mmCIF file of C-alpha atoms in Angstrom:
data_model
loop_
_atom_site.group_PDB
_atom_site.id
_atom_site.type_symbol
_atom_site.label_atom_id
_atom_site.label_comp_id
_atom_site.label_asym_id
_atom_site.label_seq_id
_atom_site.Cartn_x
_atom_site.Cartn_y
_atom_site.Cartn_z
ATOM 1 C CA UNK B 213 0.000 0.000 0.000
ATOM 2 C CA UNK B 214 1.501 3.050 -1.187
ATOM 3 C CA UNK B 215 0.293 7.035 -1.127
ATOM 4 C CA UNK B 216 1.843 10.499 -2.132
ATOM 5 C CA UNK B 217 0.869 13.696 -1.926
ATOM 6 C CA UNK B 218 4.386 14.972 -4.551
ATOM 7 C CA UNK B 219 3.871 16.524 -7.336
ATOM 8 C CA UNK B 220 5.117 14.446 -10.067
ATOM 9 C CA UNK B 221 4.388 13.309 -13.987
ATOM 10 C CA UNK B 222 1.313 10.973 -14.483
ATOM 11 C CA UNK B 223 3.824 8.972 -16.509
ATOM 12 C CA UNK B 224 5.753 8.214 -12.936
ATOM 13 C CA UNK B 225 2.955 7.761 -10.970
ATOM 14 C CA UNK B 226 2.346 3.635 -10.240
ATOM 15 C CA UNK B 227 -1.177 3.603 -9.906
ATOM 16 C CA UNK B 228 -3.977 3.702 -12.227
ATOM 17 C CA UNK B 229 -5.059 7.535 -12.955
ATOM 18 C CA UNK B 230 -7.198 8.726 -15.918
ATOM 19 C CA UNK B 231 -7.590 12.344 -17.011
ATOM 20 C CA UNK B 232 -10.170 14.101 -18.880
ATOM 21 C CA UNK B 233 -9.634 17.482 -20.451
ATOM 22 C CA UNK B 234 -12.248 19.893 -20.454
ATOM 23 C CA UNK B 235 -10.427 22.969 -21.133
ATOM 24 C CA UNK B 236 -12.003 23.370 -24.069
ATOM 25 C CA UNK B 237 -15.518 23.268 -22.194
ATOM 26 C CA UNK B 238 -15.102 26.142 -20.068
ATOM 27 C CA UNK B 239 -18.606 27.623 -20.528
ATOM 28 C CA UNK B 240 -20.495 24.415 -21.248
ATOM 29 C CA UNK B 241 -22.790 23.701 -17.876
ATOM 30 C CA UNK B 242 -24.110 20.587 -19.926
ATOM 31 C CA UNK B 243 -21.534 18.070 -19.297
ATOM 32 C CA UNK B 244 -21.581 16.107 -15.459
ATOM 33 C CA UNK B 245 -20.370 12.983 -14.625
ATOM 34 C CA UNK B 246 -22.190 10.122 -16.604
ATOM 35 C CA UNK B 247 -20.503 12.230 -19.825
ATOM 36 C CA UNK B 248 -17.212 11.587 -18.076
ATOM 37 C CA UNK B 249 -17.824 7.827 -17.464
ATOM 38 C CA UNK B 250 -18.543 7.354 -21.222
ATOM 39 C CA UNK B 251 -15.036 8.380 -21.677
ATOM 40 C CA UNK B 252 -13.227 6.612 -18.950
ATOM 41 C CA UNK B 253 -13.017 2.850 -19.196
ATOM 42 C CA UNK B 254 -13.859 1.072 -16.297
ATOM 43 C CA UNK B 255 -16.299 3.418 -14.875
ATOM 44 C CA UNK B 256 -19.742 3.461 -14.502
ATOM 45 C CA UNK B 257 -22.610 6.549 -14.120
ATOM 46 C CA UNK B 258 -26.117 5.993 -13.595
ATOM 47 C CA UNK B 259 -29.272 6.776 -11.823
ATOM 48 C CA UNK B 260 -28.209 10.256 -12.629
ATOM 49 C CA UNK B 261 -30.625 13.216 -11.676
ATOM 50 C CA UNK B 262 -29.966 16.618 -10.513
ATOM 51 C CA UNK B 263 -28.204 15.950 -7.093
ATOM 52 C CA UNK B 264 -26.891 12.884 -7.335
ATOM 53 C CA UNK B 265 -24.881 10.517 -9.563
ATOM 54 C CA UNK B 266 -24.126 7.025 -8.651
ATOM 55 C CA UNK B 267 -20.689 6.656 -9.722
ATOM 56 C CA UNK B 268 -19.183 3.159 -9.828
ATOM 57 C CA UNK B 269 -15.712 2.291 -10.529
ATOM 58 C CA UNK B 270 -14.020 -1.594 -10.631
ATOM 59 C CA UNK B 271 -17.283 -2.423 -10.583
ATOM 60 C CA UNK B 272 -17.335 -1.895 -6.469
ATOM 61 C CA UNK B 273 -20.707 -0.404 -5.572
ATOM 62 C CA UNK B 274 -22.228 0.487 -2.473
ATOM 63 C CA UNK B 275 -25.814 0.110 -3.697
ATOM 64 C CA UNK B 276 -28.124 1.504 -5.955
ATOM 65 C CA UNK B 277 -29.775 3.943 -2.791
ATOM 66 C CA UNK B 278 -27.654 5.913 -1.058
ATOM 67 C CA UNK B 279 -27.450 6.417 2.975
ATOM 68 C CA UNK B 280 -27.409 2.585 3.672
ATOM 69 C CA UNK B 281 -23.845 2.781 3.488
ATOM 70 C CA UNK B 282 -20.334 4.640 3.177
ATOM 71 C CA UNK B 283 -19.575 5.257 -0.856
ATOM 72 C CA UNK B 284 -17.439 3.304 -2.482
ATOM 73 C CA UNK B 285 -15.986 6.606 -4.512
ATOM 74 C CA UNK B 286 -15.006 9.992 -2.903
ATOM 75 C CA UNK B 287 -15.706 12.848 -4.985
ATOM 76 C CA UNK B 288 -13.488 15.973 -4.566
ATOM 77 C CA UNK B 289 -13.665 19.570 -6.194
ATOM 78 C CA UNK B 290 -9.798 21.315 -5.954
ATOM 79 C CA UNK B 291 -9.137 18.379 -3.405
ATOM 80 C CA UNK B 292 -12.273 19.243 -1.182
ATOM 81 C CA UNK B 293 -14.619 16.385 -0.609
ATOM 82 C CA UNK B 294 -18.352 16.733 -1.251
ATOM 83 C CA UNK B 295 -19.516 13.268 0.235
ATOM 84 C CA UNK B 296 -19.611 10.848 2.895
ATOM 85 C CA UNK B 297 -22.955 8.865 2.980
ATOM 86 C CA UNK B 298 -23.787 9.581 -0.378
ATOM 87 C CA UNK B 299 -23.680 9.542 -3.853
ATOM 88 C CA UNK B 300 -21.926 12.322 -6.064
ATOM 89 C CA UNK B 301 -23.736 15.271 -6.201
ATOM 90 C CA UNK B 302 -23.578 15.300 -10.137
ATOM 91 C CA UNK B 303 -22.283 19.211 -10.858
ATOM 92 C CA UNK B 304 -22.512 19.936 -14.043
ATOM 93 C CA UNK B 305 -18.690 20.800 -14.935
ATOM 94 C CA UNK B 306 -19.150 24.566 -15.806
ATOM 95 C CA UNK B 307 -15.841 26.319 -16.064
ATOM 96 C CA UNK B 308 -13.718 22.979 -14.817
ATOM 97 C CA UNK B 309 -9.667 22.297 -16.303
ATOM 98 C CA UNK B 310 -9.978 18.721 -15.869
ATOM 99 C CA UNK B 311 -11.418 15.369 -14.780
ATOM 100 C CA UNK B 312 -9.094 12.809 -12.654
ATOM 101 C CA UNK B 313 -9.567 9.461 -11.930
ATOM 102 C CA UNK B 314 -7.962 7.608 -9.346
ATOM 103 C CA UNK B 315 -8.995 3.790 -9.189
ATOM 104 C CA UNK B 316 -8.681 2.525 -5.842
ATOM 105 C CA UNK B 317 -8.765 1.184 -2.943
ATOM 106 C CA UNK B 318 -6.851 4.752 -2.196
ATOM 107 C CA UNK B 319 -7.363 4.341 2.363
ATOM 108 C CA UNK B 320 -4.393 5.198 2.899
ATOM 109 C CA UNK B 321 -4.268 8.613 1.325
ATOM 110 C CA UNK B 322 -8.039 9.564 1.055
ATOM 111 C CA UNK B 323 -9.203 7.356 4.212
ATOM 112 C CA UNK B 324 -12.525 5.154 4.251
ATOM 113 C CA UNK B 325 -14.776 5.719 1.176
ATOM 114 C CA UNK B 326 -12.013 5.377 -1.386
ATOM 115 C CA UNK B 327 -12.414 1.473 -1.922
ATOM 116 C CA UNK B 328 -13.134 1.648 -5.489
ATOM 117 C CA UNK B 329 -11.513 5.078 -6.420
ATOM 118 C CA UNK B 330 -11.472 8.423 -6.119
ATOM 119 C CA UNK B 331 -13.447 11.317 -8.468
ATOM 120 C CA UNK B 332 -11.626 14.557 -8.314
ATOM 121 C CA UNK B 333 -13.138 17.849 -10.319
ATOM 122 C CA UNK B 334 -10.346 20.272 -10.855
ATOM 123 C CA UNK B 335 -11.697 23.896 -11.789
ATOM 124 C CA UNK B 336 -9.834 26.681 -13.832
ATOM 125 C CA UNK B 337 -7.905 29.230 -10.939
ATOM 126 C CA UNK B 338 -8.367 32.834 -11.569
ATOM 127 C CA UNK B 339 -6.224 34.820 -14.126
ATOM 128 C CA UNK B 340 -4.462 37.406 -12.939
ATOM 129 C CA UNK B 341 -3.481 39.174 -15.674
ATOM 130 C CA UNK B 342 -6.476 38.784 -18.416
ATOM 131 C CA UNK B 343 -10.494 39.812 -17.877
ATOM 132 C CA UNK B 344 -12.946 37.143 -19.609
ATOM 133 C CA UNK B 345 -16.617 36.450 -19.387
ATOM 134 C CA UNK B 346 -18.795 33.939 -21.248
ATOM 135 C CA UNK B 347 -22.237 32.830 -21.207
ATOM 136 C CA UNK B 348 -24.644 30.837 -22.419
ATOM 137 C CA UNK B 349 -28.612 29.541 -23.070
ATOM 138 C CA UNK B 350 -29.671 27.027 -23.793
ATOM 139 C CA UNK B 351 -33.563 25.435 -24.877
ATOM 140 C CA UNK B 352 -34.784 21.373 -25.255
ATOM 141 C CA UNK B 353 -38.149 20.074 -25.920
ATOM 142 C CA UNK B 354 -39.269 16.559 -24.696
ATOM 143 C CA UNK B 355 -41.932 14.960 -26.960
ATOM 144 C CA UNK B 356 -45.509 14.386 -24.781
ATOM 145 C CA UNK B 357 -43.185 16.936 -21.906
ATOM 146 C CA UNK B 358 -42.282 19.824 -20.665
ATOM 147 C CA UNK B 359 -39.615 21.972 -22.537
ATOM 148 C CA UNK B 360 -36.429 22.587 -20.665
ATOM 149 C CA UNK B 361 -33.928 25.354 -20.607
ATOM 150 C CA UNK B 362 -30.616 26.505 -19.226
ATOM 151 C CA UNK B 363 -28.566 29.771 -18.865
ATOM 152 C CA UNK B 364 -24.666 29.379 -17.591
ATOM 153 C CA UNK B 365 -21.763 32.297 -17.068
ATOM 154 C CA UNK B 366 -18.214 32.704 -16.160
ATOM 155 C CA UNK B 367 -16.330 35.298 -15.299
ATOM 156 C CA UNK B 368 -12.628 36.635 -14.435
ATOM 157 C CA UNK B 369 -11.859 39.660 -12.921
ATOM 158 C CA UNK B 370 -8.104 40.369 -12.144
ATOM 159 C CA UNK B 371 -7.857 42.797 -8.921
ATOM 160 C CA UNK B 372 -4.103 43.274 -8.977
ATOM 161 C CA UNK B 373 -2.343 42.775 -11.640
ATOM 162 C CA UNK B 374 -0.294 39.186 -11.088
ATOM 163 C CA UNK B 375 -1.117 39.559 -7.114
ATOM 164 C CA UNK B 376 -5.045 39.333 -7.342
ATOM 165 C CA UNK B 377 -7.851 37.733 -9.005
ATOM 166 C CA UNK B 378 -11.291 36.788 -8.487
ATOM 167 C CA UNK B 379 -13.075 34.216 -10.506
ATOM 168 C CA UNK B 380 -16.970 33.054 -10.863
ATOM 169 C CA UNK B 381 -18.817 30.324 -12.712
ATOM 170 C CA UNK B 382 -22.367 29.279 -12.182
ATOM 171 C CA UNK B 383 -25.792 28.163 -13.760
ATOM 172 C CA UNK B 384 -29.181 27.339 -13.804
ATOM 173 C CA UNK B 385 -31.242 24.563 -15.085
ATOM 174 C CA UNK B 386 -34.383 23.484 -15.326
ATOM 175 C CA UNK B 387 -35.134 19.919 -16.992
ATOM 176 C CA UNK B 388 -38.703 19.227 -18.072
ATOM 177 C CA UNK B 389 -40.415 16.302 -16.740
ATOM 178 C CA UNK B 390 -42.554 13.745 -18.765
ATOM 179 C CA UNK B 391 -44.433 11.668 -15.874
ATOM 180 C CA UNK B 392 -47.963 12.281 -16.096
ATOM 181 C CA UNK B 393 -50.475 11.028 -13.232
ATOM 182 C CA UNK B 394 -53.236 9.621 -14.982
ATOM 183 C CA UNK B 395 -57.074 11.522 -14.695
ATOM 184 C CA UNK B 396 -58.689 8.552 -13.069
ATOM 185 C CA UNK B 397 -56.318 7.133 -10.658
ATOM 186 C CA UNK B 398 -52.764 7.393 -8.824
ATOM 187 C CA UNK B 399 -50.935 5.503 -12.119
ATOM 188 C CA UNK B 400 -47.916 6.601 -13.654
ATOM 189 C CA UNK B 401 -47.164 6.826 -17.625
ATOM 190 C CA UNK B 402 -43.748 6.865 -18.581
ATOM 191 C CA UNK B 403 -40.720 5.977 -17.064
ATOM 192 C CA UNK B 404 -40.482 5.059 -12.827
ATOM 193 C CA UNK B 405 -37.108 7.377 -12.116
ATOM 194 C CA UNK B 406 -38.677 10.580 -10.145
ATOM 195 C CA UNK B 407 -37.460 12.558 -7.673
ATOM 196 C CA UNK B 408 -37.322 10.570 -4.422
ATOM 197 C CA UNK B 409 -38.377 13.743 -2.397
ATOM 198 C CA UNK B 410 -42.145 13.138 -4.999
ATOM 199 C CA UNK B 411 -44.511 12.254 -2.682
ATOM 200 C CA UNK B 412 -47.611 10.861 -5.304
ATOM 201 C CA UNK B 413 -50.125 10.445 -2.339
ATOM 202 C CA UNK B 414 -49.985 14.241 -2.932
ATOM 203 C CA UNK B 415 -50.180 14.776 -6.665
ATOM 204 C CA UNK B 416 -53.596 15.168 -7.621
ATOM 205 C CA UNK B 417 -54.592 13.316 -10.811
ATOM 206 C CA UNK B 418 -54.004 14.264 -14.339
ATOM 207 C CA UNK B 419 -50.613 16.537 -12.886
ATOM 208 C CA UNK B 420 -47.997 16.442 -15.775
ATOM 209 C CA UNK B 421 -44.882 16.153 -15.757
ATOM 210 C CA UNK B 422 -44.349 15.357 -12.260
ATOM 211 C CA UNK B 423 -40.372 14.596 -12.618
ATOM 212 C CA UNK B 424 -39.003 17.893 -13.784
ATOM 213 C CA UNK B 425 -35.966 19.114 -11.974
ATOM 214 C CA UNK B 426 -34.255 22.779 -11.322
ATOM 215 C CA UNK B 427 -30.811 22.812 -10.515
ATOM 216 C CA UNK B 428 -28.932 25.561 -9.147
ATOM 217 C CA UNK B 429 -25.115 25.969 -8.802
ATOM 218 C CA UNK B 430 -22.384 29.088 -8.250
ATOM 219 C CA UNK B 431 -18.777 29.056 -7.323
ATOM 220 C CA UNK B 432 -16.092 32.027 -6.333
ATOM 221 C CA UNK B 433 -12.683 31.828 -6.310
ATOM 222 C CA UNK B 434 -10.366 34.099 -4.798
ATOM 223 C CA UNK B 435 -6.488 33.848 -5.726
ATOM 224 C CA UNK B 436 -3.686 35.559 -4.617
ATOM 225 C CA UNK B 437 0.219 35.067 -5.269
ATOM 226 C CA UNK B 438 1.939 37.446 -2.855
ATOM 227 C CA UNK B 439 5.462 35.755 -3.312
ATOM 228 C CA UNK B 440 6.323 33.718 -6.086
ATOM 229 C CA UNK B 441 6.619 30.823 -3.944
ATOM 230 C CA UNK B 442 3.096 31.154 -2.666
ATOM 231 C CA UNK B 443 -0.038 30.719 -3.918
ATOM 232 C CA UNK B 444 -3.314 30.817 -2.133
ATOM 233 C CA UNK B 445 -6.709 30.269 -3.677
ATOM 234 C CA UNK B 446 -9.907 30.199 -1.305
ATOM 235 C CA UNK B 447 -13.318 29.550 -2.617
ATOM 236 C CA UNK B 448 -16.893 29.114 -2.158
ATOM 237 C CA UNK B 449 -20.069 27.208 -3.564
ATOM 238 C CA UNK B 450 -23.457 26.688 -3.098
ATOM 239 C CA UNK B 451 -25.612 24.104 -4.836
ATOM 240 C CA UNK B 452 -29.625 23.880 -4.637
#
């Protein structure tokens, strides 16, 4: 059993990382983590809806409901971890650098909850020297649903010039559902995946669309370099 917190070349390292770049994404809230298990062999996404992700990788699961157990993968953002008893929370990766996957078991770096791997989002840091914003909109329609829509931003603001920046990324999303309750009785049409917190002892017949979702998400980063041998970045989210 091995760990190491150096920073050395992925070609040197002895265990089994993966990296996806998403550079090239940096105002795109529409990927999350099922797009990043269809590019990384060996792991698995599913049961995916706003707030959680089941993320599976080695095939070592803790279940398909969460709570019952520790997870079997630790999800990070900037080395931060965002669960315990749970699954991922499934952020959409809005304004992210890149993707790394750690297959496990990783206890004796990351601790309990790493038997199968580890998930760890890595964000763009703040530019100190150039201002940038981007946005973007976005509209769906589901056929026999509701229509859904999402709006997305970044934005850089250098303070002092190669001392201070600030950084911001967030969005909103709201997915349309296409469960109907039928008019006569407490039956559903369509698929069984709803919301868990969808109570349908209170949904009145003939309510459409009972599974839509809105998602809410912002992030601030604040970096400064006093010394050029120190860097300090602190940060903030909030997810709804």
């Amino acid at each position: 059993v091995t760990a190491s917190k150096r920073t050395i070349s992925h070609s040197e390292l002895s265990q089994s990382v993966s990296i996806v770049k998403l550079g090239q994404f940096i105002g795109d809230s529409r990927w999350n983590s099922t797009d990043i298990s269809q590019q990384v062999a060996g792991v698995f996404g599913g049961f995916s809806r706003a707030g959680q992700q089941k993320l599976v990788i080695r095939g070592i699961s803790d279940g398909l409901y969460e709570g019952r157990s520790q997870a079997t993968v630790n999800s990070y953002i900037n080395g931060a971890r965002l669960n315990y008893k749970a699954s991922d929370p499934n952020i959409r990766l809005i304004d992210i650098d890149q993707v790394e996957i750690l297959r496990g078991p990783h206890g004796t770096l990351y601790g309990s909850g790493s038997l199968s791997g580890i998930y760890n989002i890595v964000t763009n840091q703040p530019d100190l020297n150039d201002y940038s914003m981007t946005a973007g909109v976005g509209y769906e329609q589901t056929k026999d649903g509701g229509d859904s829509h999402d709006i997305d931003g970044v934005i850089n603001l250098p303070i002092i010039r190669d001392k201070l920046a600030f950084r911001a990324a967030g969005y909103y999303r709201h997915q349309g559902g296409y469960i109907d309750i039928s008019e006569d009785s407490h039956i559903l049409t369509g698929n069984l995946l709803f919301p868990s917190s969808q109570n349908l002892l209170d949904v009145p017949p003939g309510t459409k669309n009972i599974n839509d979702e809105r998602d809410y998400y912002g992030r601030a980063l604040l970096r400064l370099v006093p010394t050029d041998f120190l860097d300090i970045t602190a940060g903030v989210q909030i997810r709804d």
